[in-house]
Coordinates of C-alpha atoms in Angstrom, one line a residue:
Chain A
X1 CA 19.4 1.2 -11.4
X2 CA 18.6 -1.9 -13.0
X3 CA 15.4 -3.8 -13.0
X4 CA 15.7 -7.4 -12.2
X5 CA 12.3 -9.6 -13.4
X6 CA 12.1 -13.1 -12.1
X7 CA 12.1 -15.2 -9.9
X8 CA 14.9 -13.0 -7.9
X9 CA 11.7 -10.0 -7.7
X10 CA 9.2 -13.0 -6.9
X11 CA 11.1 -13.9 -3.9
X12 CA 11.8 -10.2 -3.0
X13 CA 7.7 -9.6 -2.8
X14 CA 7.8 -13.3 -0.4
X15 CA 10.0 -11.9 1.9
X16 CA 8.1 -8.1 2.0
X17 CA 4.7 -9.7 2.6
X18 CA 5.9 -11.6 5.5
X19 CA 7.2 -9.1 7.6
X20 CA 4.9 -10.2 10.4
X21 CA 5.6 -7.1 12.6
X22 CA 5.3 -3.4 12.2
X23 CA 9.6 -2.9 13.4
X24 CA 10.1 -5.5 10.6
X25 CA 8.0 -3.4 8.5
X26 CA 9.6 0.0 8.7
X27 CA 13.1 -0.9 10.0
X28 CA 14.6 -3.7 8.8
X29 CA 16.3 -1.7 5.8
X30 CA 17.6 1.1 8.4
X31 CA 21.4 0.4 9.1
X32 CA 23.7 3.1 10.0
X33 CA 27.5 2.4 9.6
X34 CA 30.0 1.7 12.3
X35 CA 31.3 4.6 13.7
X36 CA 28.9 7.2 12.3
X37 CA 27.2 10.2 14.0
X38 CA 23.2 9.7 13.7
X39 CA 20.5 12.4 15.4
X40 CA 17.4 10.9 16.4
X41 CA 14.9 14.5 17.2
X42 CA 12.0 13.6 18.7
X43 CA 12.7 9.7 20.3
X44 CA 9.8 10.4 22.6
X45 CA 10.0 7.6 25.5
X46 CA 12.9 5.2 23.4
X47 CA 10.2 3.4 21.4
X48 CA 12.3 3.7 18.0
X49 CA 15.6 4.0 20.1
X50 CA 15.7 0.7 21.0
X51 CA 15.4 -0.8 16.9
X52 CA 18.3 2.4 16.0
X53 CA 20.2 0.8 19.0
X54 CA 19.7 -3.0 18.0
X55 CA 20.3 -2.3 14.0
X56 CA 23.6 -0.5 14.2
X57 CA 25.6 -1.5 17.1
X58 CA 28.9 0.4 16.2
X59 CA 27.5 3.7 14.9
X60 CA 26.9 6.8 18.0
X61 CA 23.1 7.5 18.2
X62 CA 22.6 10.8 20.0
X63 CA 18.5 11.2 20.7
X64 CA 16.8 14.0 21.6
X65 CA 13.1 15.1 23.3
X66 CA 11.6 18.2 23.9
X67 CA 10.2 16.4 26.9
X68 CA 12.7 15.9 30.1
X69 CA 10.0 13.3 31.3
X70 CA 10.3 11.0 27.8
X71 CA 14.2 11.4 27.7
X72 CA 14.6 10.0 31.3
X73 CA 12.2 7.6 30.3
X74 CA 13.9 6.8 26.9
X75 CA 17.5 6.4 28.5
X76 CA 16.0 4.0 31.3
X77 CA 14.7 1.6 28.7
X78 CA 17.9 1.9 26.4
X79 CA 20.0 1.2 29.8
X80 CA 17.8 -1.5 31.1
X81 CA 18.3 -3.1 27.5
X82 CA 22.1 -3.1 27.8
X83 CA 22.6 -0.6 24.8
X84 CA 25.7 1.3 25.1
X85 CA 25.6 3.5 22.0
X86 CA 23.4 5.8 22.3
X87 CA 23.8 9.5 24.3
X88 CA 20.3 11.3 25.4
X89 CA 19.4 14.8 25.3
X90 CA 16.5 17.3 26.4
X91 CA 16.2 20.1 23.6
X92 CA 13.6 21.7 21.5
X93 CA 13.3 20.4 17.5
X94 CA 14.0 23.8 16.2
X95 CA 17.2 24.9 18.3
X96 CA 19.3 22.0 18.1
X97 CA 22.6 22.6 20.8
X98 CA 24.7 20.7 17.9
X99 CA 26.9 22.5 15.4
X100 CA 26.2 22.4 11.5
X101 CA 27.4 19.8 9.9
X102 CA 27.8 17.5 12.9
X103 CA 26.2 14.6 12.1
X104 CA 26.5 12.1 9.2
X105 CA 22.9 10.4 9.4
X106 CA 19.6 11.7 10.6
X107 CA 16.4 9.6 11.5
X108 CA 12.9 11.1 12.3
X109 CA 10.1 9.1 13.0
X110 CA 6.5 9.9 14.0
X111 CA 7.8 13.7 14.6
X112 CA 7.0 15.3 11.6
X113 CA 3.2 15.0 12.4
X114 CA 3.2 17.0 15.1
X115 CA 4.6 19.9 14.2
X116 CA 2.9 22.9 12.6
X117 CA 6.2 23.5 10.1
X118 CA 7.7 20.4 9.2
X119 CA 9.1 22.0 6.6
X120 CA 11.1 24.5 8.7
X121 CA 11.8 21.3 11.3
X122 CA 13.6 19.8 8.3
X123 CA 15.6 22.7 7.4
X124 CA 16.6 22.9 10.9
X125 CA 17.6 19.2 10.7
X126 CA 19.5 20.1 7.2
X127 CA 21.9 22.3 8.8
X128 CA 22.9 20.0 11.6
X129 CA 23.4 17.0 8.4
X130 CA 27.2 17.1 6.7
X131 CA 27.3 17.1 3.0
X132 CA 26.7 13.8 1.3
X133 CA 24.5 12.7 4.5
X134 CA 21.4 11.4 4.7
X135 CA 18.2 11.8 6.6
X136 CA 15.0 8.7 7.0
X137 CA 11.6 10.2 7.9
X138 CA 8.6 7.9 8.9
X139 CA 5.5 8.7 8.8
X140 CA 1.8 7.3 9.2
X141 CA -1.4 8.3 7.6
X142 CA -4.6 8.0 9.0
X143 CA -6.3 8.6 5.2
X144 CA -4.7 5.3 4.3
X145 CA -6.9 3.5 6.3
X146 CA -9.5 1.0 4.9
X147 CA -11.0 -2.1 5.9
X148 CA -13.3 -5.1 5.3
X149 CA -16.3 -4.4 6.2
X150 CA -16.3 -1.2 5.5
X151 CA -17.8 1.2 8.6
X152 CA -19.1 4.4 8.6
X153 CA -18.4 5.2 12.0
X154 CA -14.9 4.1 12.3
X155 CA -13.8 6.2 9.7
X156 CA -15.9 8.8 11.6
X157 CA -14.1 7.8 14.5
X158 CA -10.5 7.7 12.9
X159 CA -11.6 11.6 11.4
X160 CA -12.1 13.0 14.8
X161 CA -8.5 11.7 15.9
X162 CA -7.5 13.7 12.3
X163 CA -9.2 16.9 13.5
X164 CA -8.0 16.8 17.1
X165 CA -4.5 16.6 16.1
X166 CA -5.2 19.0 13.6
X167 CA -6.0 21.5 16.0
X168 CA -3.3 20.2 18.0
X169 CA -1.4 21.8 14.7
X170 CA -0.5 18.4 13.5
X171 CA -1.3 16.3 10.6
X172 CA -2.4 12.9 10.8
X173 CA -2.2 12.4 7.0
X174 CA 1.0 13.5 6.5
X175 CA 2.8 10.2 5.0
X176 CA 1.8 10.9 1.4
X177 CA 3.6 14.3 1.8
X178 CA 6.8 12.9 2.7
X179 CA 8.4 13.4 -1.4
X180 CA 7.2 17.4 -1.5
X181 CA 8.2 18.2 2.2
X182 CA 11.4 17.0 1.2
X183 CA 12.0 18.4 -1.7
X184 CA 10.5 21.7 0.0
X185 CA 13.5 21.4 2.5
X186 CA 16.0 21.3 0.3
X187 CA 17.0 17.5 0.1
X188 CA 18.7 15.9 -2.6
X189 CA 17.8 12.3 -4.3
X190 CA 14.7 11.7 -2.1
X191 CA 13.2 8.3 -2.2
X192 CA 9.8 7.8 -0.8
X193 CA 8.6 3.7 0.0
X194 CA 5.0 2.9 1.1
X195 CA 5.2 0.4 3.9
X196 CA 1.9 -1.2 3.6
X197 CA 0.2 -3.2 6.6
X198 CA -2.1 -5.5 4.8
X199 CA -3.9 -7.8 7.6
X200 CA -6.3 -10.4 7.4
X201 CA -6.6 -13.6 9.4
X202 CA -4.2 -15.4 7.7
X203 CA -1.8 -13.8 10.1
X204 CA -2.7 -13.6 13.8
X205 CA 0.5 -11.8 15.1
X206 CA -0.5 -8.4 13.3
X207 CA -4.4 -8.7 13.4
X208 CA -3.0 -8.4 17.3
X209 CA -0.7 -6.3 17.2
X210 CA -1.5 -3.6 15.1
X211 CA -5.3 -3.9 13.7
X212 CA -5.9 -4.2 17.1
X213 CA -3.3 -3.4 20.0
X214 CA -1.6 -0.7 18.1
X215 CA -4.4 1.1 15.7
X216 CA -7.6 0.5 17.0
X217 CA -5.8 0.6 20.7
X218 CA -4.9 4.3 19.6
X219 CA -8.2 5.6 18.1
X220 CA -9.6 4.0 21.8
X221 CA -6.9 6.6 23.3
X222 CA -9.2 10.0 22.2
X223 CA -12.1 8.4 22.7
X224 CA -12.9 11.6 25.9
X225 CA -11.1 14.0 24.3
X226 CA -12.8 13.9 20.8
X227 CA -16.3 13.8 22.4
X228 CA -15.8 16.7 24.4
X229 CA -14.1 18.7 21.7
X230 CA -17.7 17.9 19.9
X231 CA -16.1 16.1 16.5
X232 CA -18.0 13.0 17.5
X233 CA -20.9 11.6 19.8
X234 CA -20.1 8.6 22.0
X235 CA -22.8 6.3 20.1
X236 CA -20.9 7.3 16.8
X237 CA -17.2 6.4 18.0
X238 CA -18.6 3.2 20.5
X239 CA -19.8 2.3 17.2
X240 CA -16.8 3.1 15.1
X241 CA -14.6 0.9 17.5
X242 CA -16.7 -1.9 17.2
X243 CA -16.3 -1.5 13.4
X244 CA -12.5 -1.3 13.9
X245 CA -12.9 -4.7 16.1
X246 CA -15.1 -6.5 13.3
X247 CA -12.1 -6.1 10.8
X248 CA -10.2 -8.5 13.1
X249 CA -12.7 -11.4 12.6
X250 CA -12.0 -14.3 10.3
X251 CA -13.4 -12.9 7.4
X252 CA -12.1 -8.6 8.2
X253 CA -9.4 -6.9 6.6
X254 CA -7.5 -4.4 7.4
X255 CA -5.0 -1.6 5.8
X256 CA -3.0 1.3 6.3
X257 CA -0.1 2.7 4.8
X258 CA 3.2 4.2 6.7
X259 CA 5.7 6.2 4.5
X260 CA 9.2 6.0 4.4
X261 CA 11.7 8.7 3.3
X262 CA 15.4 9.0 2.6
X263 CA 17.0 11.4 0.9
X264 CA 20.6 13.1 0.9
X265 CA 22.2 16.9 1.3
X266 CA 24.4 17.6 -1.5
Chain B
X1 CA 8.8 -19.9 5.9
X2 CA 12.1 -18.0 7.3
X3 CA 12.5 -14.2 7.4
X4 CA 15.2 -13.3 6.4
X5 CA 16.9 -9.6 7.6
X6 CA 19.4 -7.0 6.5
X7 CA 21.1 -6.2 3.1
X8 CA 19.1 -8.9 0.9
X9 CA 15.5 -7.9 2.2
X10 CA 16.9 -3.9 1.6
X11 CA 17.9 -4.9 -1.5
X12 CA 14.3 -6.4 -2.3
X13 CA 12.4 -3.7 -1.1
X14 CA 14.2 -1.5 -3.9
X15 CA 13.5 -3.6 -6.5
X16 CA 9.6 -3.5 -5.3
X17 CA 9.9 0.2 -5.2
X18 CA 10.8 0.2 -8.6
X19 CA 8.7 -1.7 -10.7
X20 CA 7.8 1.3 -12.9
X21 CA 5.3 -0.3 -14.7
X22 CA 2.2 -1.4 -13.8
X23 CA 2.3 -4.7 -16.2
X24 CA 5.6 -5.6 -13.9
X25 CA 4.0 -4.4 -10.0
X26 CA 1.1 -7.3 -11.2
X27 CA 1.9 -9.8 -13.3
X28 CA 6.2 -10.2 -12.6
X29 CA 5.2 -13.5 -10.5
X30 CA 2.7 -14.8 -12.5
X31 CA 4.4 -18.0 -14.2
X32 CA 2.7 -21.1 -15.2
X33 CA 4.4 -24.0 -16.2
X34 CA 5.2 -25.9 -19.1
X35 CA 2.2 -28.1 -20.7
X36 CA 0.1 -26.3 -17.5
X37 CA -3.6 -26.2 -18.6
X38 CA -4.5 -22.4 -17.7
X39 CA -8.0 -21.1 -17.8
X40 CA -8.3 -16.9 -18.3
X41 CA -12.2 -16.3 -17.9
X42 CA -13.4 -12.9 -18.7
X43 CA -9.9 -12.0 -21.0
X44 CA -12.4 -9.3 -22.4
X45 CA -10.0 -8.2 -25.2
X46 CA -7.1 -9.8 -24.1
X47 CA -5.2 -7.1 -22.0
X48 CA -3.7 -9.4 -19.0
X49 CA -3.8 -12.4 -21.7
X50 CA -1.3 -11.0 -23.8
X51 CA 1.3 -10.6 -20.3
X52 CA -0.3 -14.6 -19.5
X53 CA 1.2 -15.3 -23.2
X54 CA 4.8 -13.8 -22.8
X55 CA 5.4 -15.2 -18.9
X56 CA 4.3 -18.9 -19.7
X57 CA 5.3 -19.7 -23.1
X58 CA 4.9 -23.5 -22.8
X59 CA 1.7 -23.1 -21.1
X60 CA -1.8 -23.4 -22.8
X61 CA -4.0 -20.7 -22.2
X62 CA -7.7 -20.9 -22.4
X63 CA -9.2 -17.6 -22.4
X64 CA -12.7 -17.0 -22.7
X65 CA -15.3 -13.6 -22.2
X66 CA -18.9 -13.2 -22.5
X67 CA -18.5 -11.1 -25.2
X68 CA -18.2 -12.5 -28.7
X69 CA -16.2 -8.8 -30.3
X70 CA -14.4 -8.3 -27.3
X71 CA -13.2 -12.5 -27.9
X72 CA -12.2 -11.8 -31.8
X73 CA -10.4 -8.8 -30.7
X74 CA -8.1 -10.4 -28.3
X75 CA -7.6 -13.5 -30.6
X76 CA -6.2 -10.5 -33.2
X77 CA -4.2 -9.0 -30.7
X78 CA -2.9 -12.5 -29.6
X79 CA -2.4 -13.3 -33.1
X80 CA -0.8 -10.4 -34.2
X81 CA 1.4 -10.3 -31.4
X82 CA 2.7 -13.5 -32.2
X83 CA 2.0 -16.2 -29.7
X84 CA 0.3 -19.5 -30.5
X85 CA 0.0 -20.9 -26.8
X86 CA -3.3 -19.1 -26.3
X87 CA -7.4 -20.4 -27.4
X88 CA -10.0 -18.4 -27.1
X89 CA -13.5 -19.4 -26.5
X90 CA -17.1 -16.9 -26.0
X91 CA -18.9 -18.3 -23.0
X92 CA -20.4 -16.5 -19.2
X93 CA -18.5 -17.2 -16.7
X94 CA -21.0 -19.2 -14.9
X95 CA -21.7 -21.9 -17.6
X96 CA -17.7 -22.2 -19.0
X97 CA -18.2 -25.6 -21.2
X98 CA -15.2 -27.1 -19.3
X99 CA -15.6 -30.8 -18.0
X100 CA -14.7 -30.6 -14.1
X101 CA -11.3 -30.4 -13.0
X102 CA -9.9 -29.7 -16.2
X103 CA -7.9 -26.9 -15.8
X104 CA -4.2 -26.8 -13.7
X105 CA -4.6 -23.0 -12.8
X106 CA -6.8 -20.3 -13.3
X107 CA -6.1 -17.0 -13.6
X108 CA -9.1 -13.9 -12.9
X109 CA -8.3 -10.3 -13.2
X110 CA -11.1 -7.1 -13.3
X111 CA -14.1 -9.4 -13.5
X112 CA -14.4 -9.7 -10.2
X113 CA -15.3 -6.0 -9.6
X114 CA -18.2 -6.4 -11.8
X115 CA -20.0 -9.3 -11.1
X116 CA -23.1 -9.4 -8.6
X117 CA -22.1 -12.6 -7.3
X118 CA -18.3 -13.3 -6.7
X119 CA -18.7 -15.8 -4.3
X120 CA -20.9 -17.5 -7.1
X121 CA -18.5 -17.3 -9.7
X122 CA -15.5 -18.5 -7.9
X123 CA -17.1 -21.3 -6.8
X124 CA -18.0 -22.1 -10.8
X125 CA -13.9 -21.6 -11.2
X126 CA -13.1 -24.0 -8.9
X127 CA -15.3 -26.7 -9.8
X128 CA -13.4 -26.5 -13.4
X129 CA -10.0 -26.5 -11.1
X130 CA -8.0 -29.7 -10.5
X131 CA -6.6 -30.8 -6.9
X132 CA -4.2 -29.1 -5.8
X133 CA -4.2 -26.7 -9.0
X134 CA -4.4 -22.7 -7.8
X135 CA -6.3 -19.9 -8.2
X136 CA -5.1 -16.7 -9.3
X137 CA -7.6 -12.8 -8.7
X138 CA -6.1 -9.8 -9.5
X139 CA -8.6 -6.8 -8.3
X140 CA -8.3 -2.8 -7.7
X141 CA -9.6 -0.7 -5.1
X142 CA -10.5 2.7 -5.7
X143 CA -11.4 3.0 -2.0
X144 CA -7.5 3.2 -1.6
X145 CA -7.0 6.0 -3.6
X146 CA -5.4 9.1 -2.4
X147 CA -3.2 11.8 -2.8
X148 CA -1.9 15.1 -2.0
X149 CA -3.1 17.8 -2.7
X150 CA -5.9 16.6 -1.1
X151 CA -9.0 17.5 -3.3
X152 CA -13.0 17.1 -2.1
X153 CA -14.0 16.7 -5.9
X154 CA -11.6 14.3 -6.6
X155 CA -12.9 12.0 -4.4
X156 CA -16.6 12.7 -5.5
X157 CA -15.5 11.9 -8.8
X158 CA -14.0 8.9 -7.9
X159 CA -17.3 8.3 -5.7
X160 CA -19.2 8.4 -9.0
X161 CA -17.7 5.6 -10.3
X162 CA -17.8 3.7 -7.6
X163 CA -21.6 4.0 -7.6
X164 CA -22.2 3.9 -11.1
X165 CA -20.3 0.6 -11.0
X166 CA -22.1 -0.3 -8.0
X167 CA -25.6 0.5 -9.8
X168 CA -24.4 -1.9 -12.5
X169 CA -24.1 -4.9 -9.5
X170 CA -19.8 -4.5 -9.5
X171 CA -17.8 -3.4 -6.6
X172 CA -15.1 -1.1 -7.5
X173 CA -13.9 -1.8 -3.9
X174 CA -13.6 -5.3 -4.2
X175 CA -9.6 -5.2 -4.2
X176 CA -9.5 -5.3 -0.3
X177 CA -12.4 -8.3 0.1
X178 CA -10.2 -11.2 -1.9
X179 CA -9.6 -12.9 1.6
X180 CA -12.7 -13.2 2.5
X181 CA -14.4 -13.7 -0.8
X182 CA -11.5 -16.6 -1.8
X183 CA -12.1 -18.3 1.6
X184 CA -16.0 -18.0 1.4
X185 CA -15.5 -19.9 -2.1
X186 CA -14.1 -23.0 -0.2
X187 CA -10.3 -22.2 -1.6
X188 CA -7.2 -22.9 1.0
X189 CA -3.7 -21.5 1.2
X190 CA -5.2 -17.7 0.4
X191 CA -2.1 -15.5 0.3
X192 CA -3.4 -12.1 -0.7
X193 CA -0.4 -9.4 -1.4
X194 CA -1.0 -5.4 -1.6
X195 CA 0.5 -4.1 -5.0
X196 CA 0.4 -0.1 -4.0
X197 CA 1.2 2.0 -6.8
X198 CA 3.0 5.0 -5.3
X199 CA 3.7 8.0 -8.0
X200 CA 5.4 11.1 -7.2
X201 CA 7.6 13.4 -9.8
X202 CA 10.6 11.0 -9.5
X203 CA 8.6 8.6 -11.1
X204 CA 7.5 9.9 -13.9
X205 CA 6.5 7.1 -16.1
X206 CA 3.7 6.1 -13.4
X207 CA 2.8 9.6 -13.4
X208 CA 2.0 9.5 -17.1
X209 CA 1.0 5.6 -17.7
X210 CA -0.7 5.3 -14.5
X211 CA -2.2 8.6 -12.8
X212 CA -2.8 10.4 -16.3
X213 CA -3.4 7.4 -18.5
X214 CA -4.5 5.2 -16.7
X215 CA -6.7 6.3 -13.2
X216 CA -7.8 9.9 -14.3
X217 CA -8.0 8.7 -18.0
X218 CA -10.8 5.7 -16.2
X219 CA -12.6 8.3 -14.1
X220 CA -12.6 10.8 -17.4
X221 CA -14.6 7.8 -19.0
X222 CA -17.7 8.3 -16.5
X223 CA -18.4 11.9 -16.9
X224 CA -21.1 12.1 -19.1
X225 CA -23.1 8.8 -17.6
X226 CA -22.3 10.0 -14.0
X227 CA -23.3 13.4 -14.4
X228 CA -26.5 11.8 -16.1
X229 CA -27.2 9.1 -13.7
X230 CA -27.5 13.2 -11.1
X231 CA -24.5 11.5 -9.2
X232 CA -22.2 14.5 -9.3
X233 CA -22.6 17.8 -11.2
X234 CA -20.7 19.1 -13.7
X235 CA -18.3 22.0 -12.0
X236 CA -17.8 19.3 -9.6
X237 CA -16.6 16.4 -11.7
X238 CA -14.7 18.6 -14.0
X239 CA -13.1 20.3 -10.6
X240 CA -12.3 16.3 -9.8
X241 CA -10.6 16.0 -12.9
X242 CA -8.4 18.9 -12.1
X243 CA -7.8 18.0 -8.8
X244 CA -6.7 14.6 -9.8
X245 CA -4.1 16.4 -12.7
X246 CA -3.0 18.3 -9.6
X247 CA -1.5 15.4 -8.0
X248 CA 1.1 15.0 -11.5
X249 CA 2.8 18.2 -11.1
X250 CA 6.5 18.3 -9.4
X251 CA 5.0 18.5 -5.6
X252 CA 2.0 15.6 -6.2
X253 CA 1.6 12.1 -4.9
X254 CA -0.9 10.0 -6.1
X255 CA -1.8 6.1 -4.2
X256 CA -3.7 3.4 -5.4
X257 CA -3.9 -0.1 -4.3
X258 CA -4.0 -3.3 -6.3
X259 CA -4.9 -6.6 -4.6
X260 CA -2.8 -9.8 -5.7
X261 CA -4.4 -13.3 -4.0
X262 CA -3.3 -16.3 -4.9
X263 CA -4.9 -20.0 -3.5
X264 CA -5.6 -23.4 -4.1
X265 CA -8.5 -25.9 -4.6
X266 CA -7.5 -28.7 -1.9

């Protein structure tokens, strides 16, 4: 591949920094072709669905949860957004009702984190992928997280939502791993891109929604659960999210990283 | 400014990805025009100023460091290297013999990180800066490194430096404050832009200029005056070092984050 310096790459970098919203952020560079067979394991209640949907009208989306609950969920909102491409299904990660080699394109996101072998998830997935096709795997990771000014309690308060959904048998840092588990599974040509949230008050829309309504709103979400597991006291993580909160200020900043994966069976 | 979706922005995130250099991931969009008066303070031996020479040819360059050897070796490597567009002067930072508003642009990159009064300094800057000319601060952050494997001495390693630097009145975590600290200096139009180095094994000249040569070469540096200063002890640091090798071989990652902001005197 060539390199291009410039004015062309100058632009590029414009247009990256601006993407003012975390779907812009992670999805914008996810198409899959008309007519093609795409898996999406683990859509939860439709929350990536709907983007899959919206970015590739003419290609067959067939999304599967573990959870009866989610898929019902998931297919209401798809239906109630007037999608017509995509087919639901209730099924466990690892035993997949499809045959091998059924689908063209596969597209995991926020799965891989919860599952005590994501390695042997992505073999799983491997089978069900014809040759020549490829799979996208998002991730997050909570160890990418910084911010200005710096808190010693939020990041004791983002480490107890690390260790509960480590005992949970997840990993919360898993992100940076995206390349090896990969390669571990067996893919071909992987390429790994950082998706970087960089937010300071220079732009309101993700110092709201994310710094605030989507991380901070999330840590919030174990606030019970981590103090009664004992990985925290309440002072500590009351503390903590009022650190998170100060980042969104005039002068805070905030980061964290989400990874990106693609890589092919050949 | 307009977003713009699909195949062009795909096609700019690749070219981002790829930047395999760490010369290109900073400096690519660094361009100052022709007859442009361009002050460099703090050049030390002339590392950036040689990429300031190459990118704006027709520019003049001013660049100027505390230190009178670290001066004469930049204005050999300069020299050597060919360009004349480039004058080098010894001076501190906070008493630059510049008349006010003489300069078009200024460009600051690791000098930040080691001064005790940022806010200070920048304001110095801009009083040399015309209207409407802009202000240019490249910093790192090592409180963005990580990698995988994880390694507890690794970080203490890096946590030497940081302190020793801090002990010294820097801030080796200063890459994530630009906002703020360009704001509290009175500039407008801040645009600050995350430059994340991401290595893993299919990159392998960031593995060996930037992880190896670069990162673990830097932390190396501090052994004997960390270990000293009764920061860190010996098996510990060395065990850092390895750690930090670790994350070279086929299965490593290694992150670090670079801080580009860019904004004007008005």
């Amino acid at each position: 591949m060539k390199y291009v310096h410039g004015y062309d790459q100058r632009e590029n970098i414009r247009l990256y920094d601006q993407a003012s919203t975390l779907v812009e952020l992670l999805h914008f560079d996810t198409f899959y072709p008309a007519m093609s067979q795409v898996l999406e394991p683990g859509c939860g209640v439709g929350a990536q669905t709907i983007t899959l949907a919206r970015n590739s009208p003419h290609a067959h989306i067939i999304s599967v949860d573990i959870s009866e609950s989610s898929v019902a969920e998931a297919k209401k909102k798809i239906e109630e957004a007037g999608f017509t491409n995509v087919s639901f299904q209730q099924s466990n990660i690892f035993k997949l009702p499809f045959k091998r080699e059924s689908f063209d394109h596969i597209f995991v996101c926020f799965v891989l984190e919860h599952l005590a072998k994501p390695i042997e998830a992505l073999k799983c997935l491997k089978n069900l992928l014809k040759f020549g096709g490829t799979i996208t795997a998002i991730e997050g990771d909570h160890g990418s997280t910084y911010f200005y000014p710096d808190s010693e309690a939020a990041h004791k308060a983002i480490q107890s939502q690390v260790e509960l959904q480590k005992r949970a048998g997840g990993n919360a840092n898993i992100g940076r791993e995206l390349f090896p588990l990969l390669d571990a599974a067996g893919f071909s040509s992987i390429r790994v891109s950082p998706r970087m949230v960089y937010v300071d008050s220079s732009k309101p829309r993700l110092v709201e929604g994310f710094t605030k309504n989507t991380f901070t709103a999330m840590i919030e979400g174990v606030r019970e659960s981590s103090i009664k597991a004992g990985l925290i006291d309440e002072k500590t993580f009351d503390d903590g999210i009022k650190g998170l909160y100060r980042t969104t200020e005039t002068d805070g900043v905030f980061c964290y990283t989400f990874f990106k994966g693609i890589a092919r069976k050949q």
